[in-house]
Every structure is written in C-alpha cells, then in structure tokens.
C-alpha positions as a printed NumPy array, in Angstrom:
array([[-18.521,   0.01 , -20.611],
       [-16.836,  -3.128, -20.424],
       [-18.629,  -6.168, -18.614],
       [-17.946,  -6.353, -14.912],
       [-14.701,  -8.935, -13.885],
       [-14.705, -11.398, -11.325],
       [-12.48 , -10.466,  -8.573],
       [-13.168, -13.602,  -6.396],
       [-10.323, -16.302,  -5.496],
       [-13.253, -18.875,  -5.967],
       [-13.147, -17.827,  -9.593],
       [ -9.583, -17.365, -10.143],
       [ -8.867, -20.681, -11.793],
       [-11.492, -20.228, -14.434],
       [-10.009, -16.542, -15.344],
       [ -6.511, -17.719, -15.729],
       [ -7.871, -20.573, -18.207],
       [ -9.61 , -17.896, -20.17 ],
       [ -6.773, -15.827, -20.35 ],
       [ -5.285, -16.924, -23.602],
       [ -8.873, -16.542, -25.317],
       [ -8.28 , -13.044, -27.26 ],
       [ -5.598, -10.493, -27.356],
       [ -5.549,  -7.327, -25.252],
       [ -4.794,  -3.857, -25.835],
       [ -2.613,  -3.771, -22.884],
       [ -0.844,  -6.268, -20.758],
       [  0.442,  -4.755, -17.144],
       [  2.973,  -6.476, -15.177],
       [  2.952,  -5.799, -11.487],
       [  0.008,  -5.441,  -8.911],
       [  1.175,  -2.727,  -6.662],
       [ -0.284,   0.612,  -6.674],
       [  1.637,   1.901,  -9.969],
       [  0.058,  -1.154, -11.936],
       [ -3.176,  -1.069, -10.467],
       [ -3.561,   2.904, -11.197],
       [ -2.445,   2.21 , -15.087],
       [ -5.108,  -0.694, -15.38 ],
       [ -7.936,   1.317, -14.052],
       [ -6.531,   4.412, -16.408],
       [ -6.586,   2.459, -19.302],
       [ -9.939,   0.152, -18.836],
       [-11.46 ,   3.469, -18.444],
       [-10.312,   5.107, -21.84 ],
       [-11.626,   1.816, -23.583],
       [ -8.705,  -0.626, -23.544],
       [ -8.605,  -4.105, -23.377],
       [ -6.66 ,  -4.761, -19.925],
       [ -4.92 ,  -7.515, -18.205],
       [ -2.838,  -7.121, -15.347],
       [ -0.695,  -9.949, -13.728],
       [  1.313, -10.126, -10.378],
       [  3.41 , -12.948,  -9.233],
       [  2.68 , -12.499,  -5.667],
       [ -0.542, -11.121,  -3.907],
       [ -1.494,  -7.526,  -4.983],
       [  0.338,  -5.163,  -3.2  ],
       [  2.917,  -7.969,  -1.387],
       [  5.779,  -5.785,  -2.166],
       [  6.412,  -2.183,  -2.037],
       [  2.981,  -1.212,  -1.939],
       [  1.512,  -2.92 ,   1.553],
       [  4.99 ,  -1.934,   3.073],
       [  5.261,   1.844,   3.152],
       [  4.911,   4.693,   5.775],
       [  1.32 ,   4.373,   5.107],
       [  0.891,   8.113,   4.274],
       [ -0.436,   9.761,   1.068],
       [  1.79 ,  12.61 ,   1.672],
       [  2.817,  15.924,  -0.003],
       [  6.671,  15.313,   0.057],
       [  7.71 ,  18.21 ,   2.221],
       [ 11.45 ,  16.742,   2.387],
       [ 11.587,  16.883,  -1.107],
       [ 11.384,  20.901,  -0.592],
       [ 14.162,  20.739,   1.23 ],
       [ 16.075,  19.066,  -1.609],
       [ 14.718,  21.83 ,  -3.815],
       [ 12.53 ,  19.347,  -5.991],
       [  9.983,  22.037,  -6.27 ],
       [  8.265,  20.463,  -9.354],
       [  7.631,  16.979,  -7.106],
       [  6.222,  18.726,  -4.514],
       [  3.787,  20.65 ,  -6.445],
       [  2.47 ,  17.495,  -8.429],
       [  2.292,  15.151,  -5.434],
       [  0.953,  17.689,  -2.901],
       [ -2.015,  18.464,  -5.304],
       [ -2.589,  15.038,  -6.631],
       [ -2.818,  14.015,  -2.434],
       [ -5.829,  15.856,  -2.366],
       [ -7.301,  14.114,  -5.647],
       [ -6.644,  10.681,  -3.895],
       [ -8.335,  11.653,  -1.002],
       [-11.944,  12.752,  -2.479],
       [-11.578,   9.729,  -4.762],
       [-11.239,   7.467,  -1.698],
       [-12.093,   8.884,   1.399],
       [-12.562,   5.642,   3.316],
       [ -8.756,   4.759,   2.757],
       [ -7.339,   8.295,   3.445],
       [ -7.376,  10.102,   6.753],
       [ -6.197,  13.698,   6.908],
       [ -4.095,  13.966,   9.994],
       [ -2.134,  16.814,  11.302],
       [  1.419,  16.228,  11.577],
       [  3.781,  18.3  ,  13.97 ],
       [  7.263,  19.144,  12.908],
       [  9.115,  19.824,  16.254],
       [ 11.98 ,  22.737,  15.908],
       [ 15.076,  22.234,  18.352],
       [ 18.033,  24.062,  18.265],
       [ 20.298,  22.856,  16.35 ],
       [ 18.012,  20.423,  14.412],
       [ 17.305,  20.079,  10.963],
       [ 14.888,  22.842,  10.605],
       [ 14.967,  26.273,  11.697],
       [ 12.356,  28.285,  12.976],
       [ 12.287,  30.731,  10.24 ],
       [ 12.633,  28.085,   7.635],
       [ 10.194,  25.897,   8.784],
       [  7.356,  28.603,   8.64 ],
       [  8.606,  29.672,   5.305],
       [  9.163,  26.228,   3.917],
       [  5.689,  24.969,   5.188],
       [  4.223,  28.649,   3.47 ],
       [  5.905,  27.55 ,   0.287],
       [  4.536,  23.941,   0.445],
       [  0.727,  25.427,   1.472],
       [  1.204,  27.292,  -1.849],
       [  2.768,  24.4  ,  -4.238],
       [  0.643,  21.879,  -2.825],
       [ -2.412,  23.937,  -3.163],
       [ -3.574,  23.014,   0.487],
       [ -6.901,  24.061,   1.38 ],
       [ -7.639,  27.101,   4.013],
       [ -8.693,  24.669,   6.775],
       [ -5.671,  22.936,   6.506],
       [ -3.034,  25.116,   6.045],
       [ -0.042,  25.206,   8.348],
       [  0.284,  26.79 ,  11.943],
       [  3.227,  27.938,  13.754],
       [  3.269,  26.872,  17.391],
       [  5.018,  28.222,  20.395],
       [  6.959,  25.53 ,  22.649],
       [  4.39 ,  25.728,  25.373],
       [  1.519,  25.088,  22.564],
       [  3.802,  22.136,  20.819],
       [  4.387,  20.334,  24.404],
       [  0.457,  20.745,  24.984],
       [ -0.249,  18.828,  21.819],
       [  2.432,  16.355,  22.29 ],
       [  3.786,  16.256,  26.152],
       [  6.27 ,  13.365,  25.538],
       [  8.368,  15.462,  23.072],
       [ 11.992,  16.402,  24.004],
       [ 11.521,  20.23 ,  26.043],
       [ 14.888,  20.349,  25.93 ],
       [ 16.181,  23.055,  23.115],
       [ 12.383,  23.377,  21.753],
       [ 11.755,  26.26 ,  19.922],
       [  8.206,  25.315,  18.728],
       [  6.838,  23.528,  15.701],
       [  5.306,  23.834,  12.684],
       [  1.624,  22.152,  12.25 ],
       [  0.261,  20.942,   9.324],
       [ -1.474,  18.029,   7.414],
       [ -0.695,  15.057,   5.861],
       [ -2.999,  11.924,   4.718],
       [ -2.95 ,   8.666,   6.433],
       [ -3.653,   5.755,   4.525],
       [ -3.811,   1.535,   4.141],
       [ -1.517,   1.583,   1.479],
       [ -2.435,  -2.219,   0.507],
       [ -6.074,  -1.347,   0.819],
       [ -5.81 ,   1.928,  -1.303],
       [ -4.146,  -0.652,  -3.961],
       [ -6.825,  -3.187,  -3.783],
       [ -9.527,  -0.722,  -3.933],
       [ -7.996,   0.918,  -6.848],
       [ -8.038,  -2.848,  -8.661],
       [-11.574,  -3.176,  -7.678],
       [-12.577,  -0.524,  -9.29 ],
       [-10.325,  -1.632, -12.714],
       [-12.199,  -5.417, -12.417],
       [-15.654,  -3.596, -11.832],
       [-14.868,  -1.622, -15.383],
       [-13.672,  -4.56 , -17.043],
       [ -9.684,  -5.641, -16.267],
       [ -9.012,  -8.714, -15.949],
       [ -6.928,  -9.096, -12.908],
       [ -4.659, -12.122, -11.523],
       [ -2.354, -12.433,  -8.618],
       [ -0.266, -15.433,  -8.005],
       [  0.532, -15.25 , -12.147],
       [  3.781, -14.912, -12.995],
       [  4.93 , -12.937, -16.295],
       [  7.275, -15.895, -16.903],
       [  8.549, -15.011, -20.421],
       [  8.286, -12.097, -22.95 ],
       [  7.104, -13.006, -26.229],
       [  8.086, -11.39 , -29.712],
       [  6.99 , -10.941, -33.095],
       [  9.191, -11.612, -36.45 ],
       [ 10.348,  -8.21 , -35.967],
       [ 11.485,  -8.488, -32.594],
       [  8.59 ,  -6.433, -31.006],
       [  7.209,  -7.685, -27.796],
       [  3.723,  -9.077, -28.892],
       [  2.699, -10.714, -25.365],
       [  3.802, -12.708, -22.332],
       [  3.691, -16.239, -21.21 ],
       [  1.875, -16.522, -17.755],
       [  2.649, -18.986, -15.348],
       [ -0.212, -19.693, -12.414],
       [  1.888, -19.876,  -9.505],
       [ -0.804, -21.968,  -7.571],
       [ -1.753, -24.49 , -10.153],
       [  1.596, -24.613, -12.142],
       [ -0.092, -24.003, -15.599],
       [  1.173, -21.656, -18.47 ],
       [ -0.742, -19.693, -20.958],
       [  0.561, -17.578, -23.886],
       [ -1.24 , -14.022, -23.922],
       [ -1.059, -11.427, -26.684],
       [ -1.222,  -7.919, -26.575],
       [ -0.496,  -4.609, -28.783],
       [  1.414,  -2.615, -25.546],
       [  3.301,  -4.581, -22.508],
       [  3.911,  -2.252, -19.263],
       [  6.598,  -3.029, -16.946],
       [  5.359,  -1.86 , -13.666],
       [  7.16 ,  -4.529, -11.44 ],
       [  8.313,  -2.269,  -8.539],
       [ 11.682,  -3.766,  -7.079],
       [ 11.654,  -6.046, -10.005],
       [ 11.797,  -4.004, -13.039],
       [ 15.112,  -4.467, -13.818],
       [ 14.518,  -8.213, -13.927],
       [ 12.032,  -7.94 , -16.43 ],
       [ 14.215,  -5.49 , -18.451],
       [ 16.838,  -8.434, -18.404],
       [ 14.254, -10.684, -19.885],
       [ 13.923,  -7.987, -22.839],
       [ 17.321,  -7.606, -22.783],
       [ 16.976,  -3.784, -22.56 ],
       [ 18.737,  -3.345, -18.902],
       [ 20.848,  -0.541, -20.275],
       [ 21.454,   2.715, -18.699],
       [ 19.606,   4.005, -15.898],
       [ 18.948,   1.153, -12.965],
       [ 17.561,   0.72 ,  -9.938],
       [ 18.917,   1.118,  -6.596],
       [ 16.941,  -0.649,  -4.131],
       [ 16.594,   0.839,  -0.334],
       [ 15.285,  -0.804,   2.671],
       [ 12.993,   0.91 ,   5.033],
       [ 12.206,  -0.42 ,   8.469],
       [  8.863,   0.477,  10.465],
       [  8.375,  -0.917,  14.28 ],
       [  4.905,  -1.154,  16.02 ],
       [  4.505,  -0.513,  19.758],
       [  1.417,  -0.566,  21.904],
       [  0.038,   3.037,  23.088],
       [  0.31 ,   1.518,  27.054],
       [  4.269,   1.927,  26.14 ],
       [  4.26 ,   4.789,  23.786],
       [  1.273,   6.61 ,  24.353],
       [  1.539,   9.106,  21.547],
       [ -1.162,  11.668,  21.214],
       [ -0.167,  13.414,  17.884],
       [  1.457,  12.271,  14.562],
       [  5.275,  13.535,  14.798],
       [  7.539,  14.11 ,  11.972],
       [ 11.125,  14.504,  13.571],
       [ 14.889,  14.661,  13.698],
       [ 17.45 ,  11.375,  14.557],
       [ 20.635,  12.128,  15.776],
       [ 21.993,  11.26 ,  12.192],
       [ 19.902,  13.995,  10.672],
       [ 17.524,  12.192,   8.871],
       [ 13.655,  12.438,   9.589],
       [ 11.101,   9.934,  10.914],
       [  7.523,   9.758,  11.419],
       [  5.592,   8.291,  14.793],
       [  2.092,   7.872,  13.994],
       [ -0.828,   6.945,  16.57 ],
       [ -3.225,   4.364,  14.757],
       [ -5.515,   1.978,  16.586],
       [ -4.16 ,   1.969,  19.675],
       [ -0.722,   1.49 ,  18.633],
       [  2.199,   3.779,  17.788],
       [  3.983,   3.046,  14.811],
       [  7.438,   4.245,  13.797],
       [  9.859,   4.657,  10.748],
       [ 11.529,   4.665,   8.659],
       [ 14.907,   3.563,   7.954],
       [ 16.768,   4.096,   4.803],
       [ 19.744,   1.738,   3.682],
       [ 20.9  ,   0.223,   0.205],
       [ 19.382,  -3.442,  -0.179],
       [ 20.67 ,  -5.969,  -2.333],
       [ 19.25 ,  -9.183,  -1.285],
       [ 15.653, -10.507,  -2.051],
       [ 13.009,  -8.227,  -2.612],
       [  9.979, -10.356,  -1.65 ],
       [ 11.585, -10.861,   1.727],
       [ 13.267,  -8.203,   3.479],
       [ 13.855,  -8.62 ,   6.833],
       [ 14.118,  -6.383,  10.004],
       [ 17.468,  -6.636,  11.456],
       [ 18.266,  -5.954,  15.226],
       [ 20.37 ,  -2.939,  14.033],
       [ 17.044,  -1.079,  12.093],
       [ 15.063,  -2.051,  14.906],
       [ 18.047,  -0.213,  17.607],
       [ 18.221,   2.564,  15.217],
       [ 14.765,   3.507,  15.296],
       [ 14.444,   2.92 ,  19.149],
       [ 17.316,   5.152,  19.543],
       [ 15.409,   7.686,  17.845],
       [ 12.548,   7.278,  19.805],
       [ 14.776,   7.771,  23.093],
       [ 16.208,  10.89 ,  21.392],
       [ 13.213,  12.648,  20.847],
       [ 10.984,  11.188,  23.465],
       [ 13.353,  10.871,  26.32 ],
       [ 10.648,  10.105,  28.713],
       [  9.494,   7.029,  26.686],
       [ 11.655,   4.277,  28.336],
       [ 11.217,   1.294,  25.72 ],
       [ 13.196,  -1.953,  25.078],
       [ 13.339,  -3.982,  22.312],
       [ 10.871,  -6.442,  24.091],
       [  8.079,  -3.386,  23.975],
       [  8.297,  -3.742,  19.871],
       [  5.087,  -6.059,  19.556],
       [  5.828,  -6.164,  15.341],
       [  7.224,  -4.487,  12.418],
       [  7.604,  -4.493,   8.675],
       [ 10.54 ,  -3.868,   6.085],
       [  9.783,  -2.903,   2.665],
       [ 12.081,  -2.008,  -0.327],
       [ 11.761,   1.17 ,  -2.491],
       [ 12.837,   0.579,  -6.144],
       [ 14.678,   4.011,  -6.449],
       [ 16.431,   5.371,  -9.457],
       [ 20.271,   4.842,  -8.895],
       [ 22.044,   8.235,  -8.821],
       [ 25.709,   7.99 ,  -8.318],
       [ 27.205,   9.601,  -5.119],
       [ 24.15 ,   9.966,  -3.269],
       [ 22.903,   8.472,   0.021],
       [ 19.746,   6.363,  -0.134],
       [ 17.882,   9.217,   1.793],
       [ 19.205,  11.78 ,  -0.975],
       [ 18.059,   9.607,  -3.731],
       [ 15.355,  11.22 ,  -5.746],
       [ 11.214,   9.69 ,  -5.498],
       [ 10.642,  10.969,  -9.029],
       [  9.383,   8.499, -11.439],
       [ 10.916,   7.613, -14.553],
       [  9.536,   6.177, -17.938],
       [ 11.431,   4.061, -20.571],
       [ 10.42 ,   2.479, -23.799],
       [ 13.091,  -0.287, -25.061],
       [ 14.127,  -1.148, -28.339],
       [ 11.282,  -4.034, -28.402],
       [  8.75 ,  -1.545, -27.516],
       [  8.193,  -2.851, -24.063],
       [  7.471,   0.303, -21.711],
       [  9.174,   0.473, -18.   ],
       [  7.729,   3.006, -15.188],
       [ 10.241,   2.918, -12.407],
       [ 10.372,   4.986,  -9.297],
       [  7.617,   7.555,  -8.059],
       [  5.605,   7.244,  -4.854],
       [  2.269,   6.155,  -3.616],
       [  0.757,   9.61 ,  -3.683],
       [  1.453,  10.026,  -7.351],
       [  0.183,   6.9  ,  -8.851],
       [ -2.691,   8.367, -10.477],
       [ -0.453,  10.793, -12.453],
       [  2.156,   8.149, -13.087],
       [ -0.682,   6.213, -14.701],
       [ -2.018,   9.071, -16.668],
       [  1.532,   9.635, -18.07 ],
       [  2.387,   5.779, -19.096],
       [ -1.683,   5.194, -20.406],
       [ -1.072,   8.278, -22.645],
       [  2.273,   7.013, -23.789],
       [  0.733,   3.449, -24.435],
       [ -2.211,   4.901, -26.418],
       [ -0.02 ,   7.15 , -28.814],
       [  2.175,   4.452, -29.363],
       [ -1.153,   1.946, -30.429],
       [ -2.334,   4.987, -32.399],
       [  1.059,   5.14 , -34.52 ],
       [  1.07 ,   1.805, -35.22 ],
       [ -2.142,   2.163, -36.805],
       [ -4.421,   0.924, -33.735],
       [ -7.313,   2.301, -32.463],
       [ -7.591,   5.753, -30.927],
       [ -8.52 ,   6.121, -27.398],
       [ -9.348,   9.129, -25.292],
       [ -8.166,  11.19 , -22.622],
       [ -7.474,  10.295, -18.885],
       [-10.773,   9.812, -16.916],
       [ -9.582,   9.394, -13.184],
       [ -8.968,  12.603, -11.997],
       [-12.651,  12.756, -10.756],
       [-13.495,   8.905, -10.462],
       [-14.175,   7.104,  -6.778],
       [-12.07 ,   4.096,  -6.493],
       [-14.312,   1.181,  -5.12 ],
       [-15.307,   1.971,  -2.048],
       [-15.158,   5.867,  -2.544],
       [-18.619,   6.233,  -4.092],
       [-19.712,   8.206,  -0.689],
       [-20.413,  11.766,  -1.901],
       [-16.601,  12.423,  -1.686],
       [-14.433,  13.583,   1.491],
       [-17.539,  15.715,   2.459],
       [-19.912,  13.246,   2.309],
       [-18.195,  10.48 ,   4.287],
       [-18.802,  11.213,   7.674],
       [-22.588,  11.366,   6.885],
       [-22.152,   7.97 ,   4.749],
       [-20.653,   6.514,   8.136],
       [-23.611,   7.533,  10.228],
       [-26.212,   6.395,   7.897],
       [-24.769,   2.664,   7.395],
       [-24.065,   2.444,  10.925],
       [-27.744,   2.853,  11.919],
       [-28.54 ,   0.592,   8.978],
       [-26.488,  -2.248,  10.109],
       [-27.853,  -1.541,  13.867],
       [-31.387,  -2.124,  12.491],
       [-29.987,  -5.509,  11.104],
       [-28.726,  -6.344,  14.625],
       [-25.206,  -5.775,  13.811],
       [-22.899,  -4.526,  16.664],
       [-22.862,  -0.867,  16.218],
       [-19.306,  -0.444,  16.934],
       [-18.195,  -3.267,  14.417],
       [-20.722,  -1.841,  11.887],
       [-18.769,   1.967,  12.202],
       [-15.492,  -0.068,  11.401],
       [-16.638,  -1.841,   8.606],
       [-17.913,   1.463,   6.944],
       [-14.806,   3.162,   7.701],
       [-12.576,   0.556,   6.221],
       [-14.847,  -0.655,   3.159],
       [-16.673,   2.502,   2.417],
       [-19.507,   2.144,   0.087],
       [-19.244,  -1.787,  -0.402],
       [-20.317,  -2.151,   3.241],
       [-23.833,  -3.131,   2.24 ],
       [-22.382,  -6.578,   0.502],
       [-20.819,  -7.258,   4.224],
       [-24.02 ,  -6.573,   5.569],
       [-25.682,  -9.08 ,   2.925],
       [-22.801, -11.514,   3.945],
       [-23.197, -11.277,   7.7  ],
       [-27.066, -12.017,   7.006],
       [-26.065, -14.91 ,   4.734],
       [-23.512, -16.276,   6.825],
       [-26.027, -16.536,  10.333],
       [-28.83 , -18.114,   7.922],
       [-25.956, -20.865,   6.819],
       [-24.789, -21.185,  10.266],
       [-27.832, -23.116,  10.965],
       [-27.792, -25.2  ,   8.29 ],
       [-24.922, -27.757,   6.935],
       [-21.66 , -26.233,   5.346],
       [-18.097, -24.692,   6.079],
       [-20.22 , -22.052,   8.161],
       [-21.785, -24.377,  10.477],
       [-18.841, -25.503,  12.793],
       [-16.672, -22.527,  12.468],
       [-15.485, -20.829,  15.813],
       [-15.074, -17.264,  13.62 ],
       [-17.086, -14.39 ,  15.015],
       [-18.747, -11.989,  12.519],
       [-15.523,  -9.639,  13.06 ],
       [-13.609, -12.338,  11.639],
       [-16.01 , -14.149,   9.219],
       [-17.525, -11.408,   7.584],
       [-14.276,  -9.57 ,   6.036],
       [-12.857, -12.962,   5.506],
       [-15.598, -14.429,   3.331],
       [-15.305, -10.7  ,   1.458],
       [-11.739, -10.9  ,   0.825],
       [-12.26 , -14.376,  -0.452],
       [-14.978, -13.468,  -2.536],
       [-14.56 ,  -9.884,  -3.737],
       [-10.821,  -9.105,  -2.988],
       [ -9.37 , -12.354,  -4.592],
       [ -7.814, -13.449,  -1.102],
       [ -6.112, -16.825,  -1.786],
       [ -3.845, -17.432,   1.272],
       [ -3.903, -16.733,   5.012],
       [ -1.317, -14.338,   4.593],
       [ -3.479, -12.593,   2.107],
       [ -6.054, -11.805,   4.806],
       [ -3.779, -11.088,   7.499],
       [ -1.183,  -8.649,   6.167],
       [ -2.896,  -6.986,   3.035],
       [ -7.018,  -7.323,   3.56 ],
       [ -6.966,  -6.673,   7.337],
       [ -3.144,  -5.858,   7.863],
       [ -3.724,  -7.456,  11.587],
       [ -0.127,  -9.096,  11.134],
       [  1.083,  -5.72 ,  11.062],
       [ -0.919,  -3.44 ,  13.737],
       [ -2.742,  -6.322,  15.645],
       [ -0.394,  -9.138,  16.344],
       [ -2.363, -11.021,  19.274],
       [ -5.742, -10.669,  16.785],
       [ -3.626, -12.733,  14.352],
       [ -2.388, -15.442,  16.624],
       [ -5.743, -15.782,  18.237],
       [ -7.523, -16.443,  14.605],
       [ -4.891, -17.829,  12.569],
       [ -6.008, -21.444,  12.899],
       [ -9.775, -21.027,  12.358],
       [ -9.174, -19.113,   9.423],
       [ -6.71 , -21.581,   8.091],
       [ -9.32 , -24.017,   8.612],
       [-12.058, -22.351,   7.124],
       [ -9.729, -20.917,   4.041],
       [ -8.867, -24.787,   3.466],
       [-12.522, -25.977,   3.366],
       [-13.586, -23.151,   1.006],
       [-10.763, -23.212,  -1.266],
       [-10.616, -27.216,  -1.421],
       [ -6.786, -27.112,  -0.079],
       [ -5.359, -30.576,   0.286],
       [ -3.484, -31.426,   3.374],
       [  0.194, -30.483,   1.778],
       [ -1.587, -27.184,   0.812],
       [ -3.01 , -26.553,   4.08 ],
       [  0.321, -27.033,   5.84 ],
       [  2.19 , -24.866,   3.312],
       [ -0.063, -22.026,   3.696],
       [  0.143, -22.167,   7.766],
       [  3.844, -22.46 ,   7.184],
       [  4.106, -19.226,   5.016],
       [  1.596, -17.545,   7.502],
       [  4.306, -18.459,  10.679],
       [  6.971, -17.453,   8.453],
       [  5.629, -13.696,   8.092],
       [  4.611, -13.62 ,  11.94 ],
       [  8.267, -14.482,  12.83 ],
       [  9.527, -11.834,  10.109],
       [  7.516,  -9.315,  11.601],
       [  8.305,  -9.89 ,  15.732],
       [ 11.79 , -11.654,  15.366],
       [ 14.424,  -9.203,  14.051],
       [ 17.354, -11.08 ,  12.259],
       [ 21.176, -10.661,  13.895],
       [ 22.796,  -9.512,  10.36 ],
       [ 25.462, -11.964,   9.767],
       [ 28.872, -11.613,  10.04 ],
       [ 30.882, -11.568,   6.699]])
C-alpha cells in the first residue's frame, strides 16, 4: 500500500514544493466529487495519483446541489431507464460506504388532480423504480390515501389531493461526502492539493499530453508535473480545460443554475420531505434539516462565471411562489428567507431541450492529445463514473507499454469516516462513541453531533478536545481564544485533517453553517478568522482579504441580487 499522505493545510506548502519530485501515473484536474472518486479509485489500483483543484475542494457544483444521493425518479419520467437502474443501485453503495454522510429519508410525492403525476402512473412508476433500483424491502414505496398523506404533512394543499407516493431517498452533505472520499484517497497515498490551478497543459514531442504546470493560488509559485495520463474532471470548467488542449470540438457543456432557499422551521414547520409540482410543471424538493427547511431547485440556463453564481430576486420569488402553491397556509415573505445557495450544473448541451429536460448522463471523451475528459453525471453516480474513467486510464497506460493495473476496488470500500460497520452498525457506533466522549467529560449532545458528522474519525476530535483543553492552560494560540469546543475542535480538525485554508472553507464546506445556520456563522466569524490567522501565520493583508471573502459569501447567501436590465 502507498504511504499515507498529509491532508493538512499546515503542510500544504511542503506538499506543493514536492510536486515535481517524480512523475505520476495520473493527474486529475478538479476536486469535486467526480475528481475525488477518480483519485480514490486510481490510488486503490496502485496508480501514483495527483489531484489539483483551483479553488477549495467541492467549491463548485459539489457543495451546491440539492444534497440528495437520490435514485433519479425524474429520469423514469424521461424514460432514461438505464440511468435509473444504475444510479438507484449505486445509491445503496454510497450509503453503505459512508453512512455518516448519507441518511435515508422518506420522501412524500403528493398527487393532485391535474398534476404531473397521476395516482396510477405514480404507483406503477414507483414500483418500476423500486425494481430497477434494487430497493430493499423495508424501503419500497407505499401508496397513501389523502387522509394518510395529510397526517404525514398537514401543511400540504388539501384541495384536489388524491393521495401520495411514499418512497425513500438519501440525504447527504455533498461537500462533506466529497471531503471524505478525498481523505480516504489521501490515506491510501494520493497527493491532493486545493487552491492549485492547472495553469498550463504540457505535451511531449509527439503532441501527447505529458503533464501540467500547477500554480499555487495562495503563494503564486508554479511547478511542472509530469504524468502518463491526465483526466479533466473540472465540472463547469471542463470546456475551459479542453480549450487549453485545443480540443473543444463536438459536444460541449450547457451550464444551468439551481437555487435553494433556507427558511427556519418556526416559519415553515415542515414535518416531512416532499417532492412536489410547481405551477409551471417542474418538480421541487422541500426538505427539513436541523431546524430549517430548505427548498429548491430552479433550473435556468447560466452563462456567467461558474465560480460565483448569484441568487437573483426572481429565483427567490419563483421558489416562494412554489411554496405558496403547494403549502397555502405557509405565509412566507422574502424577509423569512434566512440564506440560500446557487450552484451550476455542468450538463451536456442538447439542442432544442429546456434545462430541465437535458440528460444528467455522464460522457467521456478522449482528445487527440490523449487527455481524457469526463462531463455531466450526478453526485449519486460518482463511484461508477470513476470506475469507468479509471478503466480507460488503465487500458491506455497498458496500451502504451506501461504497467498493468487491477480492477476497481471501491464498491465495498468505506470512505474516510465510514469505518463504522456499515449502515447496520452505525447506530451502535454512535451510541458507543457518545458514551466514550461523555466519560471524557465532553458534552453528550455535542459528542453525538460529532459522531454523526465525522463517523469513525471522531476519536481524533476527542483527542483534539483534550489537547486543546490542556493547551488552553498554557501559552499559544489556544490560550486567549473565545471559541468553545463546539467551534474550536471542528476548526482545528478542519485545518489539520481536512486542508481548510480559509474561513470560507470552514463555514461553507467543512461545517455548512453559512448555508444552514447563518447566525452561527455571524457569531463566530471574527474569532475563527483570528484563530486561523494566528495558526496559519497570515499577514494583516491576508487576514483582511480572507475576512472580505467571507463577507462576500455571507452577502451572496443572504442578499439576492436584482438582475440588471439589458
């Protein structure tokens, strides 16, 4: 097995400086869920792997989804039977390998007179879905009467209600799922770097891609790195990488924007996850989570910077109208929206189709230079997409006279934090670890929250809690910090074990608080910035820049823009 690689922002500079020391078998461009899956698959087959991400890990599409590992019921409606069968089965694999970041959630699909789904077609559709997706008996669909439907969710529109389908989806934290896949890859020997941009593609004398020039977006330094194969898994940026490779021909991306809003349960006390019709015939999710209800998504063509999609007032108003349509007793105004996020989906352009109709299927292309690009696809199918890509990489390396690599190893491989005895063992693991923490004097409720978030990595947090408590008695950055354990321990863990480099990394992708608990972010942002500045040795200018970036993200999450008049 390869040596364990650091995944600490404290060692990030030395990792970067060592990049050109030897060639790799595979360089992966892009640190979202697709690139993460490819890195893990490749390293477990024995390849030497480098992954670079120009922003933070999961900063693009992979932290801005609907946060569901779902089987794609909507694709059944579009007769994409193969996709339903594949991602439906894959959903169970993702759950088994990471039960701490994947939670089964019963979903209600209300059926109204004149709606998208009829009672008979819903019943048949869900039955076919269960069959194609190989859904286990305890999670197979149930059809409900109108009375049973309203008992499960009293806020639903009763007028014209014919009943509901009731089936299981899986809720996830998309950014944390990506991080756990990356951490497992690092533990198995992959070299991973965030804020490291593939600035140039490098070629041999025959015009074959032979590596990249990487720029450290923090220090500004560059390094040339060589590899047998390069995979472009840059999500919304894959066409930009293809442009660099002079291979942007044929199929191209169609970016679409999806917006989600977060509302406190005191304003929208949803009891039950719902997948419902909107007045224009689209489908939207409303999902309760940690005292909030989040609702989305929109689906509009997007042509601006993929790094910074904005929520516009019309996006917000569209979702509010959808809520009022299906939940007429919920009297929400724009002022009730606490926060939200906008994300960009990198779909493959299909002429004549609306954004909602474009297939989410992934496609793989190889350019004349030998660069492999993967585009499209869904969060749920990340492991299967990686399997396909790495099979191709292995075959191409072998064809060129390189070493032979084995078969995919990841189907029954827990990701980082997932070493808890599978889904069946997770509840017992939570109880055991909560007791261990309580015996150490850690607050029981906080300990349980940590176990459910970090899974089998939680003993590291317990050790950190003890270490930080001891250090607070002496000198150093911990002595004067006003941060309680609930903030400080996850923060130190994020820096040392999850390569968090900036406050935005911590508040958006390591904790999700900027999305789901904006008041927590506002409360702790200044002491968190102070602590990170001390530990990471920021200059006053760097500290000011990071604080400004965080304020911009808070504003983006809480202040929808007015679309400029053309």
